[in-house]
Tab-separated table of C-alpha atoms in Angstrom:
chain	number	residue	atom	x	y	z
A	265	MET	CA	-162.049	92.401	279.310
A	266	MET	CA	-161.469	88.684	279.573
A	267	ASN	CA	-158.310	86.647	279.199
A	268	GLN	CA	-157.070	83.725	277.155
A	269	SER	CA	-160.574	82.293	276.879
A	270	GLY	CA	-160.666	84.023	273.534
A	271	THR	CA	-163.689	86.221	274.172
A	272	ALA	CA	-161.690	89.332	275.091
A	273	ALA	CA	-161.188	92.259	272.757
A	274	ARG	CA	-157.818	92.072	271.018
A	275	ILE	CA	-154.921	93.955	272.642
A	276	ALA	CA	-153.958	96.932	270.482
A	277	HIS	CA	-151.204	98.593	272.573
A	278	VAL	CA	-148.887	97.437	275.334
A	279	PHE	CA	-146.681	99.913	277.190
A	280	SER	CA	-144.038	99.255	279.807
A	281	GLY	CA	-142.571	101.805	282.192
A	282	THR	CA	-143.770	104.412	284.691
A	283	PHE	CA	-147.387	105.537	285.021
A	284	VAL	CA	-148.547	108.382	287.266
A	285	HIS	CA	-152.158	109.075	288.142
A	286	SER	CA	-154.567	109.989	290.940
A	287	THR	CA	-157.160	107.972	292.780
A	288	PRO	CA	-159.997	109.072	295.072
A	289	ARG	CA	-157.717	108.241	298.012
A	290	ALA	CA	-154.313	109.380	296.718
A	291	ALA	CA	-153.611	112.712	295.015
A	292	LEU	CA	-150.619	111.076	293.344
A	293	GLU	CA	-149.861	107.419	292.780
A	294	ILE	CA	-146.671	106.438	290.969
A	295	LEU	CA	-146.656	103.022	289.317
A	296	GLN	CA	-143.121	102.032	288.316
A	297	ASN	CA	-142.042	99.023	286.274
A	298	CYS	CA	-145.581	98.326	285.109
A	299	VAL	CA	-147.099	96.991	281.923
A	300	LEU	CA	-150.377	98.452	280.672
A	301	GLY	CA	-152.482	96.952	277.908
A	302	VAL	CA	-155.098	98.727	275.822
A	303	ASN	CA	-157.625	96.709	273.863
A	304	GLU	CA	-158.953	97.462	270.404
A	305	LYS	CA	-161.969	99.212	271.938
A	306	GLY	CA	-159.608	101.747	273.505
A	307	LYS	CA	-160.089	100.528	277.065
A	308	ILE	CA	-157.459	99.617	279.631
A	309	ALA	CA	-157.409	95.818	279.699
A	310	PHE	CA	-154.766	95.349	282.389
A	311	ILE	CA	-152.067	97.131	284.358
A	312	GLU	CA	-149.617	94.868	286.125
A	313	LYS	CA	-146.074	94.748	287.434
A	314	ASP	CA	-143.692	93.726	284.650
A	315	GLN	CA	-141.922	90.842	286.407
A	316	ASP	CA	-143.528	88.277	284.118
A	317	VAL	CA	-144.348	89.750	280.730
A	318	VAL	CA	-144.196	86.309	279.118
A	319	SER	CA	-147.073	85.119	281.303
A	320	LEU	CA	-148.971	88.342	280.608
A	321	SER	CA	-148.461	87.940	276.874
A	322	LYS	CA	-149.891	84.420	276.979
A	323	THR	CA	-152.849	85.500	279.090
A	324	TRP	CA	-153.755	88.444	276.867
A	325	GLY	CA	-152.583	87.178	273.490
A	326	PHE	CA	-149.914	89.679	272.484
A	327	GLU	CA	-146.285	89.275	271.458
A	328	THR	CA	-143.597	90.472	273.856
A	329	SER	CA	-142.003	92.163	270.845
A	330	ASP	CA	-145.102	94.388	270.643
A	331	ILE	CA	-144.339	96.040	274.007
A	332	LYS	CA	-143.437	99.716	273.723
A	333	GLN	CA	-140.811	100.476	276.355
A	334	LEU	CA	-140.762	103.937	277.910
A	335	GLY	CA	-137.387	105.567	278.463
A	336	GLN	CA	-135.775	106.483	281.789
A	337	TYR	CA	-137.210	110.013	281.689
A	338	GLU	CA	-140.589	109.145	280.224
A	339	PHE	CA	-143.915	108.426	281.862
A	340	PHE	CA	-147.584	108.169	281.036
A	341	MET	CA	-150.138	110.351	282.795
A	342	PRO	CA	-153.896	110.639	282.257
A	343	GLY	CA	-155.040	113.117	279.636
A	344	MET	CA	-155.801	116.581	280.980
A	345	VAL	CA	-159.371	117.864	281.139
A	346	ASP	CA	-160.276	121.465	280.292
A	347	THR	CA	-163.632	121.972	281.958
A	348	HIS	CA	-164.181	125.462	280.534
A	349	ILE	CA	-162.872	126.938	277.272
A	350	HIS	CA	-164.386	129.336	274.732
A	351	ALA	CA	-163.290	127.944	271.366
A	352	SER	CA	-164.815	130.985	269.672
A	353	GLN	CA	-162.481	133.366	271.520
A	354	TYR	CA	-159.261	131.638	270.483
A	355	SER	CA	-158.496	134.125	267.681
A	356	TYR	CA	-157.659	136.884	270.164
A	357	THR	CA	-156.039	134.773	272.868
A	358	GLY	CA	-153.147	136.623	274.479
A	359	THR	CA	-154.627	140.068	273.828
A	360	ALA	CA	-157.457	142.285	275.087
A	361	LEU	CA	-156.886	141.783	278.805
A	362	ASP	CA	-157.219	145.410	279.866
A	363	LEU	CA	-160.875	145.545	280.942
A	364	PRO	CA	-163.050	143.997	283.670
A	365	LEU	CA	-165.497	141.250	282.737
A	366	LEU	CA	-168.648	143.078	281.619
A	367	LYS	CA	-166.787	145.729	279.612
A	368	TRP	CA	-164.496	143.026	278.241
A	369	LEU	CA	-167.478	141.064	276.938
A	370	ASN	CA	-169.062	144.062	275.266
A	371	THR	CA	-165.844	145.450	273.801
A	372	TYR	CA	-164.063	142.323	272.605
A	373	THR	CA	-166.015	139.111	272.979
A	374	PHE	CA	-169.468	139.748	271.554
A	375	PRO	CA	-168.238	141.515	268.376
A	376	VAL	CA	-165.834	138.642	267.631
A	377	GLU	CA	-168.351	135.905	268.382
A	378	ALA	CA	-170.828	137.561	266.013
A	379	LYS	CA	-168.443	136.687	263.139
A	380	TYR	CA	-169.107	132.956	263.443
A	381	GLU	CA	-171.995	133.128	261.036
A	382	ASP	CA	-169.142	132.895	258.501
A	383	LEU	CA	-168.275	129.184	258.398
A	384	ASP	CA	-164.890	129.798	256.765
A	385	PHE	CA	-163.928	132.014	259.680
A	386	ALA	CA	-165.268	129.415	262.107
A	387	ASN	CA	-163.399	126.572	260.409
A	388	ASN	CA	-160.091	128.432	260.605
A	389	VAL	CA	-160.359	129.256	264.301
A	390	TYR	CA	-161.926	125.991	265.445
A	391	THR	CA	-159.358	123.892	263.586
A	392	LYS	CA	-156.558	125.746	265.310
A	393	VAL	CA	-158.000	125.611	268.807
A	394	VAL	CA	-158.669	121.861	268.664
A	395	ARG	CA	-155.174	121.166	267.347
A	396	ARG	CA	-153.511	123.493	269.854
A	397	THR	CA	-155.306	122.092	272.879
A	398	LEU	CA	-154.617	118.493	271.842
A	399	LYS	CA	-150.916	119.281	271.386
A	400	ASN	CA	-150.934	120.730	274.884
A	401	GLY	CA	-152.388	117.538	276.314
A	402	THR	CA	-156.096	118.396	276.573
A	403	THR	CA	-157.759	115.101	275.764
A	404	THR	CA	-161.184	116.325	276.953
A	405	ALA	CA	-162.517	119.845	276.410
A	406	CYS	CA	-165.804	121.421	277.453
A	407	TYR	CA	-166.308	124.049	274.755
A	408	PHE	CA	-168.431	127.162	274.485
A	409	ALA	CA	-169.077	127.957	270.816
A	410	THR	CA	-171.420	130.811	269.767
A	411	ILE	CA	-175.128	131.300	269.103
A	412	HIS	CA	-174.623	129.988	265.544
A	413	THR	CA	-175.899	126.435	265.179
A	414	ASP	CA	-174.024	125.464	262.014
A	415	ALA	CA	-170.692	126.773	263.285
A	416	SER	CA	-171.232	124.947	266.574
A	417	LEU	CA	-171.902	121.724	264.679
A	418	LEU	CA	-168.673	122.342	262.776
A	419	LEU	CA	-166.759	122.531	266.054
A	420	GLY	CA	-168.158	119.120	266.982
A	421	GLU	CA	-167.144	117.737	263.595
A	422	LEU	CA	-163.586	119.028	264.001
A	423	ALA	CA	-163.228	117.662	267.522
A	424	ASP	CA	-164.287	114.255	266.206
A	425	LYS	CA	-161.976	114.531	263.195
A	426	PHE	CA	-158.923	115.234	265.330
A	427	GLY	CA	-159.972	112.694	267.945
A	428	GLN	CA	-160.582	114.948	270.937
A	429	ARG	CA	-163.182	114.047	273.553
A	430	ALA	CA	-165.446	117.078	273.764
A	431	PHE	CA	-168.643	118.609	274.977
A	432	VAL	CA	-169.763	121.316	272.545
A	433	GLY	CA	-172.232	124.008	273.507
A	434	LYS	CA	-174.236	126.244	271.216
A	435	VAL	CA	-174.409	129.444	273.263
A	436	CYS	CA	-177.884	130.642	274.281
A	437	MET	CA	-178.609	134.309	274.981
A	438	ASP	CA	-181.666	136.451	274.317
A	439	CYS	CA	-180.502	139.607	276.141
A	440	ASN	CA	-177.635	141.728	274.795
A	441	SER	CA	-178.165	145.488	274.720
A	442	ALA	CA	-174.488	146.221	274.083
A	443	VAL	CA	-174.229	144.253	270.820
A	444	PRO	CA	-177.890	143.838	269.764
A	445	GLN	CA	-177.116	141.814	266.644
A	446	TYR	CA	-175.523	139.105	268.758
A	447	LYS	CA	-178.505	137.436	270.387
A	448	GLU	CA	-181.564	135.384	269.505
A	449	SER	CA	-185.230	135.647	270.354
A	450	PRO	CA	-186.347	133.161	273.027
A	451	SER	CA	-188.282	131.099	270.471
A	452	GLU	CA	-185.385	131.093	268.015
A	453	CYS	CA	-182.967	130.113	270.750
A	454	LYS	CA	-185.134	127.186	271.828
A	455	GLU	CA	-185.649	126.028	268.244
A	456	GLU	CA	-181.959	126.282	267.327
A	457	THR	CA	-180.815	124.625	270.540
A	458	ASN	CA	-183.062	121.675	269.835
A	459	ARG	CA	-181.794	121.534	266.231
A	460	PHE	CA	-178.184	121.641	267.434
A	461	ILE	CA	-178.742	118.822	269.923
A	462	LYS	CA	-180.653	116.673	267.441
A	463	GLU	CA	-178.139	117.090	264.623
A	464	LEU	CA	-175.064	116.580	266.796
A	465	LEU	CA	-176.487	113.438	268.382
A	466	LYS	CA	-177.482	112.143	264.944
A	467	LYS	CA	-173.804	112.183	263.934
A	468	GLU	CA	-173.165	109.502	266.573
A	469	TYR	CA	-169.658	110.731	267.241
A	470	PRO	CA	-168.210	108.358	269.849
A	471	ASN	CA	-166.657	111.039	272.053
A	472	VAL	CA	-168.363	114.345	271.151
A	473	LYS	CA	-171.609	115.307	272.872
A	474	PRO	CA	-173.801	118.427	273.124
A	475	VAL	CA	-173.978	120.493	276.303
A	476	VAL	CA	-176.805	122.933	277.068
A	477	THR	CA	-175.187	126.361	277.325
A	478	PRO	CA	-176.932	129.443	278.705
A	479	ARG	CA	-174.133	131.988	278.465
A	480	PHE	CA	-174.784	133.357	281.947
A	481	ALA	CA	-177.774	134.660	283.841
A	482	PRO	CA	-177.384	138.343	282.803
A	483	SER	CA	-177.689	137.447	279.110
A	484	CYS	CA	-180.719	135.171	279.506
A	485	SER	CA	-184.333	135.894	280.364
A	486	SER	CA	-186.002	133.856	283.074
A	487	SER	CA	-188.223	132.177	280.483
A	488	LEU	CA	-185.213	131.147	278.403
A	489	LEU	CA	-183.414	129.736	281.450
A	490	SER	CA	-186.503	127.661	282.243
A	491	GLU	CA	-186.686	126.369	278.669
A	492	LEU	CA	-183.017	125.372	278.771
A	493	GLY	CA	-183.434	123.617	282.100
A	494	GLU	CA	-186.289	121.625	280.615
A	495	ILE	CA	-184.288	120.758	277.483
A	496	ALA	CA	-181.312	119.590	279.540
A	497	ASN	CA	-183.400	117.434	281.855
A	498	ASN	CA	-185.614	115.952	279.133
A	499	ASN	CA	-182.547	114.927	277.110
A	500	LYS	CA	-180.338	114.050	280.129
A	501	LEU	CA	-177.667	116.436	278.863
A	502	HIS	CA	-174.841	118.275	280.531
A	503	VAL	CA	-175.200	121.982	281.360
A	504	GLN	CA	-172.475	124.634	281.399
A	505	SER	CA	-172.511	128.326	282.247
A	506	HIS	CA	-170.799	130.983	284.363
A	507	ILE	CA	-171.384	132.018	287.949
A	508	SER	CA	-170.059	134.679	290.358
A	509	GLU	CA	-167.051	135.571	288.233
A	510	ASN	CA	-166.706	139.158	289.429
A	511	LYS	CA	-168.465	141.335	291.981
A	512	GLU	CA	-170.069	143.696	289.471
A	513	GLU	CA	-171.678	140.705	287.743
A	514	VAL	CA	-172.982	139.360	291.061
A	515	GLU	CA	-174.615	142.717	291.826
A	516	LEU	CA	-176.133	142.843	288.335
A	517	VAL	CA	-177.713	139.422	288.835
A	518	LYS	CA	-179.315	140.652	292.076
A	519	THR	CA	-181.051	143.458	290.180
A	520	LEU	CA	-182.096	141.237	287.256
A	521	PHE	CA	-183.469	138.416	289.421
A	522	PRO	CA	-184.764	140.101	292.600
A	523	ASP	CA	-186.872	137.092	293.551
A	524	CYS	CA	-183.796	134.860	293.841
A	525	LYS	CA	-181.769	134.643	297.056
A	526	SER	CA	-178.424	134.355	295.275
A	527	TYR	CA	-176.734	133.845	291.915
A	528	THR	CA	-176.803	130.099	292.613
A	529	ASP	CA	-180.512	130.306	293.377
A	530	VAL	CA	-181.128	131.682	289.877
A	531	TYR	CA	-179.837	128.499	288.277
A	532	LEU	CA	-181.396	126.290	290.933
A	533	LYS	CA	-184.892	127.738	290.388
A	534	HIS	CA	-184.561	127.190	286.639
A	535	ASN	CA	-183.557	123.510	287.056
A	536	LEU	CA	-180.055	124.067	285.696
A	537	LEU	CA	-178.104	122.703	288.659
A	538	THR	CA	-177.743	118.923	288.301
A	539	ASP	CA	-174.999	116.347	288.692
A	540	ARG	CA	-174.191	117.018	285.024
A	541	THR	CA	-173.692	120.779	285.494
A	542	VAL	CA	-170.355	122.603	285.472
A	543	MET	CA	-170.255	126.315	286.323
A	544	ALA	CA	-167.170	128.380	285.555
A	545	HIS	CA	-165.392	130.590	288.104
A	546	GLY	CA	-167.450	130.821	291.298
A	547	CYS	CA	-164.935	133.266	292.795
A	548	HIS	CA	-167.512	134.948	295.017
A	549	LEU	CA	-169.806	132.079	296.006
A	550	THR	CA	-170.874	131.978	299.640
A	551	ASP	CA	-170.623	128.883	301.818
A	552	GLU	CA	-174.406	128.586	301.594
A	553	GLU	CA	-174.175	128.513	297.796
A	554	LEU	CA	-171.414	125.912	297.918
A	555	GLU	CA	-173.722	123.719	299.984
A	556	ILE	CA	-176.267	123.890	297.161
A	557	PHE	CA	-173.565	122.818	294.712
A	558	ARG	CA	-172.734	119.847	296.919
A	559	GLU	CA	-176.377	118.862	297.356
A	560	THR	CA	-177.136	119.013	293.629
A	561	GLY	CA	-173.854	117.383	292.558
A	562	SER	CA	-172.983	120.400	290.414
A	563	ALA	CA	-169.343	121.200	289.698
A	564	ILE	CA	-167.134	124.275	289.506
A	565	SER	CA	-164.516	124.963	286.843
A	566	HIS	CA	-161.588	126.873	288.331
A	567	CYS	CA	-160.097	129.248	285.737
A	568	PRO	CA	-157.249	131.013	287.578
A	569	ASN	CA	-155.521	132.580	284.578
A	570	SER	CA	-158.715	134.335	283.535
A	571	ASN	CA	-159.619	135.290	287.104
A	572	ILE	CA	-156.270	137.038	287.462
A	573	SER	CA	-155.963	138.390	283.889
A	574	ILE	CA	-159.231	140.337	283.939
A	575	CYS	CA	-159.093	140.981	287.696
A	576	SER	CA	-162.239	139.044	288.572
A	577	GLY	CA	-161.221	137.496	291.882
A	578	MET	CA	-159.478	134.502	293.398
A	579	LEU	CA	-161.330	131.265	294.051
A	580	ASN	CA	-160.504	129.590	297.349
A	581	VAL	CA	-160.173	126.060	296.007
A	582	ARG	CA	-159.431	124.663	299.457
A	583	ASN	CA	-162.783	125.943	300.694
A	584	VAL	CA	-164.582	124.432	297.703
A	585	LEU	CA	-162.939	121.058	298.316
A	586	ASN	CA	-163.726	121.254	302.025
A	587	HIS	CA	-167.385	121.605	301.035
A	588	LYS	CA	-167.000	118.410	298.963
A	589	VAL	CA	-167.942	120.171	295.733
A	590	LYS	CA	-166.644	118.675	292.491
A	591	LEU	CA	-163.985	120.874	290.903
A	592	GLY	CA	-161.844	120.787	287.761
A	593	LEU	CA	-159.563	123.231	285.976
A	594	GLY	CA	-160.334	125.426	282.968
A	595	THR	CA	-158.315	127.681	280.703
A	596	ASP	CA	-161.255	130.014	279.964
A	597	VAL	CA	-159.672	131.057	276.693
A	598	ALA	CA	-159.579	133.967	275.928
A	599	GLY	CA	-160.142	135.558	279.333
A	600	GLY	CA	-157.276	133.233	280.170
A	601	TYR	CA	-154.370	133.847	277.821
A	602	SER	CA	-153.100	130.258	277.674
A	603	PRO	CA	-154.839	127.264	276.044
A	604	SER	CA	-152.792	124.853	278.161
A	605	ILE	CA	-154.027	123.114	281.305
A	606	LEU	CA	-150.380	123.076	282.428
A	607	ASP	CA	-150.738	126.840	282.756
A	608	ALA	CA	-153.953	126.331	284.727
A	609	VAL	CA	-152.031	124.043	287.092
A	610	ARG	CA	-149.414	126.744	287.665
A	611	ARG	CA	-151.900	129.574	288.098
A	612	THR	CA	-153.933	127.414	290.511
A	613	LEU	CA	-150.842	126.976	292.668
A	614	ASP	CA	-150.033	130.706	292.412
A	615	THR	CA	-153.551	131.671	293.470
A	616	SER	CA	-153.476	129.285	296.412
A	617	LYS	CA	-150.128	130.689	297.558
A	618	THR	CA	-151.439	134.249	297.237
A	619	LEU	CA	-154.358	133.332	299.484
A	620	THR	CA	-151.861	131.954	301.993
A	621	ILE	CA	-149.917	135.235	301.891
A	622	GLN	CA	-153.161	137.045	302.682
A	623	ASP	CA	-154.151	134.538	305.369
A	624	PRO	CA	-151.369	132.393	306.893
A	625	GLN	CA	-154.046	130.005	308.214
A	626	HIS	CA	-154.986	129.093	304.650
A	627	LYS	CA	-153.720	125.622	303.697
A	628	THR	CA	-151.869	125.946	300.404
A	629	LEU	CA	-152.649	123.406	297.708
A	630	SER	CA	-149.885	120.932	296.886
A	631	PHE	CA	-148.774	120.189	293.335
A	632	GLU	CA	-150.066	116.648	293.799
A	633	GLU	CA	-153.550	117.938	294.626
A	634	VAL	CA	-153.569	120.213	291.584
A	635	PHE	CA	-152.338	117.364	289.375
A	636	ARG	CA	-155.445	115.473	290.476
A	637	LEU	CA	-157.671	118.466	289.657
A	638	ALA	CA	-156.206	118.606	286.128
A	639	THR	CA	-156.959	114.931	285.481
A	640	LEU	CA	-159.290	112.936	287.728
A	641	GLY	CA	-160.884	116.097	289.167
A	642	GLY	CA	-161.798	117.311	285.704
A	643	SER	CA	-163.351	113.961	284.863
A	644	GLU	CA	-165.383	114.121	288.082
A	645	ALA	CA	-166.520	117.678	287.307
A	646	LEU	CA	-167.853	116.498	283.942
A	647	SER	CA	-169.301	113.272	285.418
A	648	LEU	CA	-166.948	111.222	283.262
A	649	ASP	CA	-164.934	109.635	286.062
A	650	ASP	CA	-166.462	106.246	285.322
A	651	GLN	CA	-164.875	106.492	281.843
A	652	ILE	CA	-161.651	108.494	282.146
A	653	GLY	CA	-159.382	110.274	284.635
A	654	ASN	CA	-156.906	107.616	285.718
A	655	PHE	CA	-155.421	104.255	284.802
A	656	VAL	CA	-158.107	101.879	286.054
A	657	VAL	CA	-158.992	98.688	284.218
A	658	GLY	CA	-162.131	99.193	282.162
A	659	LYS	CA	-161.688	102.930	281.652
A	660	ASP	CA	-160.820	104.499	278.307
A	661	PHE	CA	-157.115	105.027	277.699
A	662	ASP	CA	-156.932	108.826	277.555
A	663	ALA	CA	-153.258	109.471	278.168
A	664	LEU	CA	-150.176	111.577	277.556
A	665	ARG	CA	-146.737	110.161	276.921
A	666	VAL	CA	-144.381	112.651	278.522
A	667	ASN	CA	-140.637	112.865	277.901
A	668	VAL	CA	-138.938	115.411	280.150
A	669	CYS	CA	-135.635	114.948	278.316
A	670	VAL	CA	-136.507	115.927	274.745
A	671	PRO	CA	-133.763	117.650	272.701
A	672	ASP	CA	-133.720	121.417	273.277
A	673	GLY	CA	-136.608	121.019	275.703
A	674	PRO	CA	-137.476	123.356	278.581
A	675	ILE	CA	-136.364	121.056	281.420
A	676	ASP	CA	-132.892	120.274	282.761
A	677	LEU	CA	-132.391	117.087	284.765
A	678	PHE	CA	-129.811	116.140	287.363
A	679	PRO	CA	-128.590	112.827	288.834
A	680	GLY	CA	-130.789	111.081	291.349
A	681	GLU	CA	-134.098	112.680	290.372
A	682	GLY	CA	-136.925	110.163	290.672
A	683	PRO	CA	-140.342	110.081	289.011
A	684	LYS	CA	-142.033	112.375	291.560
A	685	VAL	CA	-139.448	115.107	291.002
A	686	ILE	CA	-139.626	114.567	287.253
A	687	LEU	CA	-143.433	114.955	287.311
A	688	GLU	CA	-143.188	118.124	289.394
A	689	LYS	CA	-140.641	119.584	286.969
A	690	PHE	CA	-142.924	118.783	284.038
A	691	LEU	CA	-145.930	120.415	285.703
A	692	ASN	CA	-143.940	123.560	286.525
A	693	LEU	CA	-141.609	123.807	283.518
A	694	GLY	CA	-142.876	121.571	280.731
A	695	ASP	CA	-144.749	122.415	277.548
A	696	ASP	CA	-146.055	120.737	274.415
A	697	ARG	CA	-142.533	119.725	273.363
A	698	ASN	CA	-142.503	117.267	276.263
A	699	ILE	CA	-145.859	115.723	275.282
A	700	THR	CA	-144.680	113.332	272.594
A	701	GLU	CA	-147.851	111.261	272.176
A	702	VAL	CA	-151.512	111.848	273.018
A	703	TYR	CA	-154.124	109.084	273.154
A	704	VAL	CA	-157.906	109.406	273.357
A	705	ALA	CA	-159.892	106.211	273.875
A	706	GLY	CA	-156.836	104.233	272.812
A	707	ARG	CA	-156.386	106.120	269.551
A	708	GLN	CA	-153.111	107.985	269.074
A	709	VAL	CA	-154.157	111.511	268.041
A	710	VAL	CA	-150.816	113.331	268.497
A	711	PRO	CA	-148.558	113.460	266.525
A	712	PHE	CA	-151.203	114.396	263.981
A	713	GLN	CA	-151.621	112.328	260.868
A	714	ASP	CA	-150.283	114.007	257.718
A	715	ALA	CA	-153.811	114.431	256.386
A	716	LEU	CA	-154.739	116.479	259.449
A	717	LEU	CA	-151.764	118.794	259.359
A	718	SER	CA	-152.312	122.424	258.472
A	719	GLY	CA	-150.168	125.510	258.324
A	720	CYS	CA	-150.078	128.555	260.527
A	721	PHE	CA	-152.633	130.520	258.534
């Protein structure tokens, strides 16, 4: 990232206006009247006050006429990070929310996921979920697929095609008495997981990587969990799974793994808790378990829509943060009925306020804190905060251009409202109509190119 010496990467984009982001010290930082440059490698080359754009243009070798000026009611924010989403469940999103977790899995989820042996079916659903999440501002997604290797590879191909940053997980499970056809033998699971990892890495997609994915402890034998821990550590890969989502599940884990002190101990003993691990839910983790998360550097994905929709529980995010455990937000489609992280922001605030109603001593989360969880917090949870999460020179430009004043949009504005109020209104009222452009690693991926457009069916 050099200057006029001529050795710097060429500047590809220059934007001028308001930028909002989070830092480790500030939940919300508003940068007004700034100019941000993105080089041809997709990285932020500079972000400066705009008093002297002529000098900046000479230093970085761009024309002042190339600057894209944001409007009065526009701003850039970092791309949102979905730390937990089941791409394979997208076809029934918004339905089937009438059962608790274990019955819900057996009745709805496993029968649908078994269909992904059909690549035409997989292509239809996976195309739609990648497009929908990108339109809603999810620049990074941590996906569960299914046990089917080829369909999981297809999901990776589609994420790369549309330009989304993604971790893709081939689901691993060798125990499933409810839907016996939807599982693998331990040897088959190990073999197919290794094939999935090898083939996905061979594609050399710049922003799509494999993630080792034991579905959750009740669907995996101890031997399989050990194999997956070894695979993850040998290949230095991320790990994703579920933990302590509802009380019935926690009790089941106690009976299945009697030699383990807790649900967390199950994953710990099988070498699946690392600083590249993200576990979804965690509603019923004890303080002792949270200490293990902190010590191992493992993260939690908070999925409030799902936790409420299938009556699993309410995660005390404040307590997790007080324990200095990494935490991001997840949609948990389709246990969560919305594929938008904006919804996760709102449900996170609702859950925090409900906990305050129950206990007035509880310190309610602010919208600024939840904004950080949706962006920088998600990047920290996925150990990507050295690459994305905010507007720091050297990081990839993963960003949303937001216009809160689009025609027929969902937000009304009034005189005197500054950028902080405008951001809060967007977080509480906005939707994909307000997200006019989406960038991943400097590449504009929304609006979609004509060649990537597809119909409703």
